[in-house]
mmCIF file of C-alpha atoms in Angstrom:
data_model
loop_
_atom_site.group_PDB
_atom_site.id
_atom_site.type_symbol
_atom_site.label_atom_id
_atom_site.label_comp_id
_atom_site.label_asym_id
_atom_site.label_seq_id
_atom_site.Cartn_x
_atom_site.Cartn_y
_atom_site.Cartn_z
ATOM 1 C CA UNK A 1 57.324 -3.101 -14.993
ATOM 2 C CA UNK A 2 55.128 -1.208 -17.418
ATOM 3 C CA UNK A 3 52.853 1.062 -15.313
ATOM 4 C CA UNK A 4 49.920 0.261 -17.622
ATOM 5 C CA UNK A 5 50.097 -3.438 -16.793
ATOM 6 C CA UNK A 6 48.748 -4.963 -13.640
ATOM 7 C CA UNK A 7 51.239 -6.399 -11.207
ATOM 8 C CA UNK A 8 51.195 -10.220 -10.962
ATOM 9 C CA UNK A 9 49.086 -11.741 -8.195
ATOM 10 C CA UNK A 10 52.120 -13.354 -6.536
ATOM 11 C CA UNK A 11 55.612 -12.242 -5.657
ATOM 12 C CA UNK A 12 57.984 -15.204 -5.488
ATOM 13 C CA UNK A 13 60.758 -14.061 -3.180
ATOM 14 C CA UNK A 14 63.912 -16.046 -2.593
ATOM 15 C CA UNK A 15 67.630 -15.791 -2.235
ATOM 16 C CA UNK A 16 69.485 -17.118 -5.323
ATOM 17 C CA UNK A 17 69.956 -20.905 -5.395
ATOM 18 C CA UNK A 18 66.831 -21.522 -3.306
ATOM 19 C CA UNK A 19 64.842 -23.465 -5.944
ATOM 20 C CA UNK A 20 62.883 -20.501 -7.268
ATOM 21 C CA UNK A 21 62.922 -21.974 -10.806
ATOM 22 C CA UNK A 22 61.515 -25.216 -9.432
ATOM 23 C CA UNK A 23 58.769 -23.268 -7.640
ATOM 24 C CA UNK A 24 58.091 -21.276 -10.816
ATOM 25 C CA UNK A 25 57.679 -24.539 -12.719
ATOM 26 C CA UNK A 26 55.230 -25.812 -10.081
ATOM 27 C CA UNK A 27 53.223 -22.556 -10.203
ATOM 28 C CA UNK A 28 53.119 -22.575 -14.007
ATOM 29 C CA UNK A 29 52.127 -26.226 -14.106
ATOM 30 C CA UNK A 30 49.325 -25.770 -11.563
ATOM 31 C CA UNK A 31 47.981 -22.445 -12.826
ATOM 32 C CA UNK A 32 48.550 -22.735 -16.588
ATOM 33 C CA UNK A 33 49.894 -19.190 -16.411
ATOM 34 C CA UNK A 34 53.428 -17.911 -17.008
ATOM 35 C CA UNK A 35 55.733 -16.544 -14.325
ATOM 36 C CA UNK A 36 58.403 -13.915 -14.817
ATOM 37 C CA UNK A 37 61.788 -13.406 -13.348
ATOM 38 C CA UNK A 38 63.738 -10.201 -13.342
ATOM 39 C CA UNK A 39 67.479 -10.049 -13.045
ATOM 40 C CA UNK A 40 68.729 -7.694 -10.383
ATOM 41 C CA UNK A 41 71.896 -6.706 -12.215
ATOM 42 C CA UNK A 42 70.208 -6.123 -15.559
ATOM 43 C CA UNK A 43 66.589 -5.185 -14.974
ATOM 44 C CA UNK A 44 65.953 -4.807 -18.698
ATOM 45 C CA UNK A 45 66.617 -8.488 -19.317
ATOM 46 C CA UNK A 46 63.656 -10.588 -18.241
ATOM 47 C CA UNK A 47 63.921 -14.178 -17.146
ATOM 48 C CA UNK A 48 61.358 -15.839 -19.458
ATOM 49 C CA UNK A 49 58.557 -18.144 -18.314
ATOM 50 C CA UNK A 50 59.665 -21.714 -17.651
ATOM 51 C CA UNK A 51 57.402 -23.518 -20.142
ATOM 52 C CA UNK A 52 58.247 -20.917 -22.814
ATOM 53 C CA UNK A 53 61.939 -21.859 -22.506
ATOM 54 C CA UNK A 54 61.033 -25.332 -23.712
ATOM 55 C CA UNK A 55 58.798 -24.133 -26.546
ATOM 56 C CA UNK A 56 55.631 -25.127 -24.671
ATOM 57 C CA UNK A 57 53.748 -21.809 -24.759
ATOM 58 C CA UNK A 58 50.525 -23.699 -25.523
ATOM 59 C CA UNK A 59 50.553 -24.805 -21.860
ATOM 60 C CA UNK A 60 49.370 -21.323 -20.863
ATOM 61 C CA UNK A 61 45.649 -20.530 -20.804
ATOM 62 C CA UNK A 62 46.368 -16.816 -20.380
ATOM 63 C CA UNK A 63 49.386 -14.703 -21.244
ATOM 64 C CA UNK A 64 49.447 -12.427 -18.186
ATOM 65 C CA UNK A 65 51.999 -13.649 -15.639
ATOM 66 C CA UNK A 66 50.663 -14.968 -12.345
ATOM 67 C CA UNK A 67 53.915 -14.429 -10.433
ATOM 68 C CA UNK A 68 57.165 -12.547 -10.576
ATOM 69 C CA UNK A 69 60.400 -13.816 -9.066
ATOM 70 C CA UNK A 70 62.381 -11.460 -6.869
ATOM 71 C CA UNK A 71 65.700 -11.778 -5.076
ATOM 72 C CA UNK A 72 65.313 -8.205 -3.854
ATOM 73 C CA UNK A 73 61.925 -6.723 -2.937
ATOM 74 C CA UNK A 74 61.559 -3.330 -4.590
ATOM 75 C CA UNK A 75 59.625 -0.291 -3.377
ATOM 76 C CA UNK A 76 57.548 -0.512 -6.564
ATOM 77 C CA UNK A 77 56.383 -4.072 -5.824
ATOM 78 C CA UNK A 78 52.655 -4.222 -5.191
ATOM 79 C CA UNK A 79 52.165 -4.974 -1.493
ATOM 80 C CA UNK A 80 48.636 -6.235 -2.181
ATOM 81 C CA UNK A 81 50.126 -9.158 -4.110
ATOM 82 C CA UNK A 82 50.467 -12.410 -2.210
ATOM 83 C CA UNK A 83 53.989 -13.543 -1.366
ATOM 84 C CA UNK A 84 55.512 -16.978 -1.705
ATOM 85 C CA UNK A 85 58.836 -16.948 0.104
ATOM 86 C CA UNK A 86 61.249 -19.795 -0.549
ATOM 87 C CA UNK A 87 63.826 -20.142 2.163
ATOM 88 C CA UNK A 88 66.898 -22.363 2.318
ATOM 89 C CA UNK A 89 69.615 -22.827 4.908
ATOM 90 C CA UNK A 90 71.592 -19.581 4.614
ATOM 91 C CA UNK A 91 74.973 -21.304 4.856
ATOM 92 C CA UNK A 92 74.137 -23.493 1.882
ATOM 93 C CA UNK A 93 72.699 -20.802 -0.421
ATOM 94 C CA UNK A 94 75.356 -18.208 0.255
ATOM 95 C CA UNK A 95 78.098 -20.769 -0.284
ATOM 96 C CA UNK A 96 76.489 -21.925 -3.554
ATOM 97 C CA UNK A 97 75.734 -18.387 -4.702
ATOM 98 C CA UNK A 98 79.282 -17.189 -4.157
ATOM 99 C CA UNK A 99 80.561 -20.310 -5.911
ATOM 100 C CA UNK A 100 83.730 -20.502 -3.856
ATOM 101 C CA UNK A 101 84.703 -21.534 -0.358
ATOM 102 C CA UNK A 102 84.426 -18.826 2.267
ATOM 103 C CA UNK A 103 87.636 -16.978 2.986
ATOM 104 C CA UNK A 104 88.752 -13.850 4.789
ATOM 105 C CA UNK A 105 89.344 -12.293 1.351
ATOM 106 C CA UNK A 106 85.632 -12.556 0.535
ATOM 107 C CA UNK A 107 84.356 -11.271 3.864
ATOM 108 C CA UNK A 108 82.731 -8.201 2.234
ATOM 109 C CA UNK A 109 80.846 -10.420 -0.241
ATOM 110 C CA UNK A 110 79.709 -12.707 2.546
ATOM 111 C CA UNK A 111 78.452 -9.803 4.669
ATOM 112 C CA UNK A 112 76.599 -8.284 1.684
ATOM 113 C CA UNK A 113 74.904 -11.595 0.922
ATOM 114 C CA UNK A 114 73.944 -12.182 4.543
ATOM 115 C CA UNK A 115 72.283 -8.713 4.546
ATOM 116 C CA UNK A 116 70.430 -9.586 1.337
ATOM 117 C CA UNK A 117 69.224 -12.874 2.865
ATOM 118 C CA UNK A 118 68.196 -11.116 6.092
ATOM 119 C CA UNK A 119 66.368 -8.366 4.174
ATOM 120 C CA UNK A 120 64.246 -10.964 2.382
ATOM 121 C CA UNK A 121 63.231 -12.442 5.739
ATOM 122 C CA UNK A 122 62.298 -8.963 7.018
ATOM 123 C CA UNK A 123 60.200 -8.293 3.923
ATOM 124 C CA UNK A 124 58.424 -11.615 4.383
ATOM 125 C CA UNK A 125 57.780 -10.897 8.067
ATOM 126 C CA UNK A 126 56.364 -7.448 7.299
ATOM 127 C CA UNK A 127 54.454 -8.367 4.130
ATOM 128 C CA UNK A 128 50.896 -7.016 4.575
ATOM 129 C CA UNK A 129 49.065 -9.474 2.318
ATOM 130 C CA UNK A 130 48.711 -13.245 2.292
ATOM 131 C CA UNK A 131 51.986 -15.111 2.350
ATOM 132 C CA UNK A 132 53.339 -18.630 2.211
ATOM 133 C CA UNK A 133 56.701 -19.846 3.469
ATOM 134 C CA UNK A 134 58.173 -22.758 1.498
ATOM 135 C CA UNK A 135 61.311 -24.386 2.835
ATOM 136 C CA UNK A 136 63.745 -25.773 0.277
ATOM 137 C CA UNK A 137 64.633 -28.563 2.689
ATOM 138 C CA UNK A 138 60.934 -29.497 3.085
ATOM 139 C CA UNK A 139 60.486 -29.402 -0.688
ATOM 140 C CA UNK A 140 63.321 -31.920 -1.015
ATOM 141 C CA UNK A 141 62.248 -34.196 1.848
ATOM 142 C CA UNK A 142 58.465 -34.107 1.271
ATOM 143 C CA UNK A 143 57.676 -32.673 -2.182
ATOM 144 C CA UNK A 144 54.062 -33.894 -2.088
ATOM 145 C CA UNK A 145 53.309 -31.884 1.040
ATOM 146 C CA UNK A 146 55.115 -28.754 -0.219
ATOM 147 C CA UNK A 147 53.494 -28.856 -3.657
ATOM 148 C CA UNK A 148 50.088 -29.383 -2.031
ATOM 149 C CA UNK A 149 50.643 -26.282 0.123
ATOM 150 C CA UNK A 150 51.551 -24.252 -2.972
ATOM 151 C CA UNK A 151 48.529 -25.591 -4.866
ATOM 152 C CA UNK A 152 46.203 -24.670 -2.001
ATOM 153 C CA UNK A 153 47.753 -21.211 -1.731
ATOM 154 C CA UNK A 154 47.424 -20.331 -5.403
#
């Protein structure tokens, strides 16, 4: 991020395939502010705000992003930002992220992804500021309750 810009108020942390785009949509809808995503492989390519993708920039009351999506927490991330951590059953997300059935030939990939998933949990546990845990499974089974928790948090 540009050092002259302020860091967004929220860090949206999640393992890939954990509904982070859905949560970004909810945050943008409730706050009327954009969210950003950053790719981990290509940090120069930003993941644009959700409403902007649909040509609905007029939805935003302000242009500064309220949240940034992360699959990996970086040392440069502002620890005074609040964290929203979206968690999903690790067997489901790793399987979906790898896009293929588990096999002995992919054991290295599986181990790497389990470490990535575990590291996100550690970052959430040690996060020094306010934080909210959102379960993908709860979001599916009781969206009203989950969205209400997000609305109260932001």
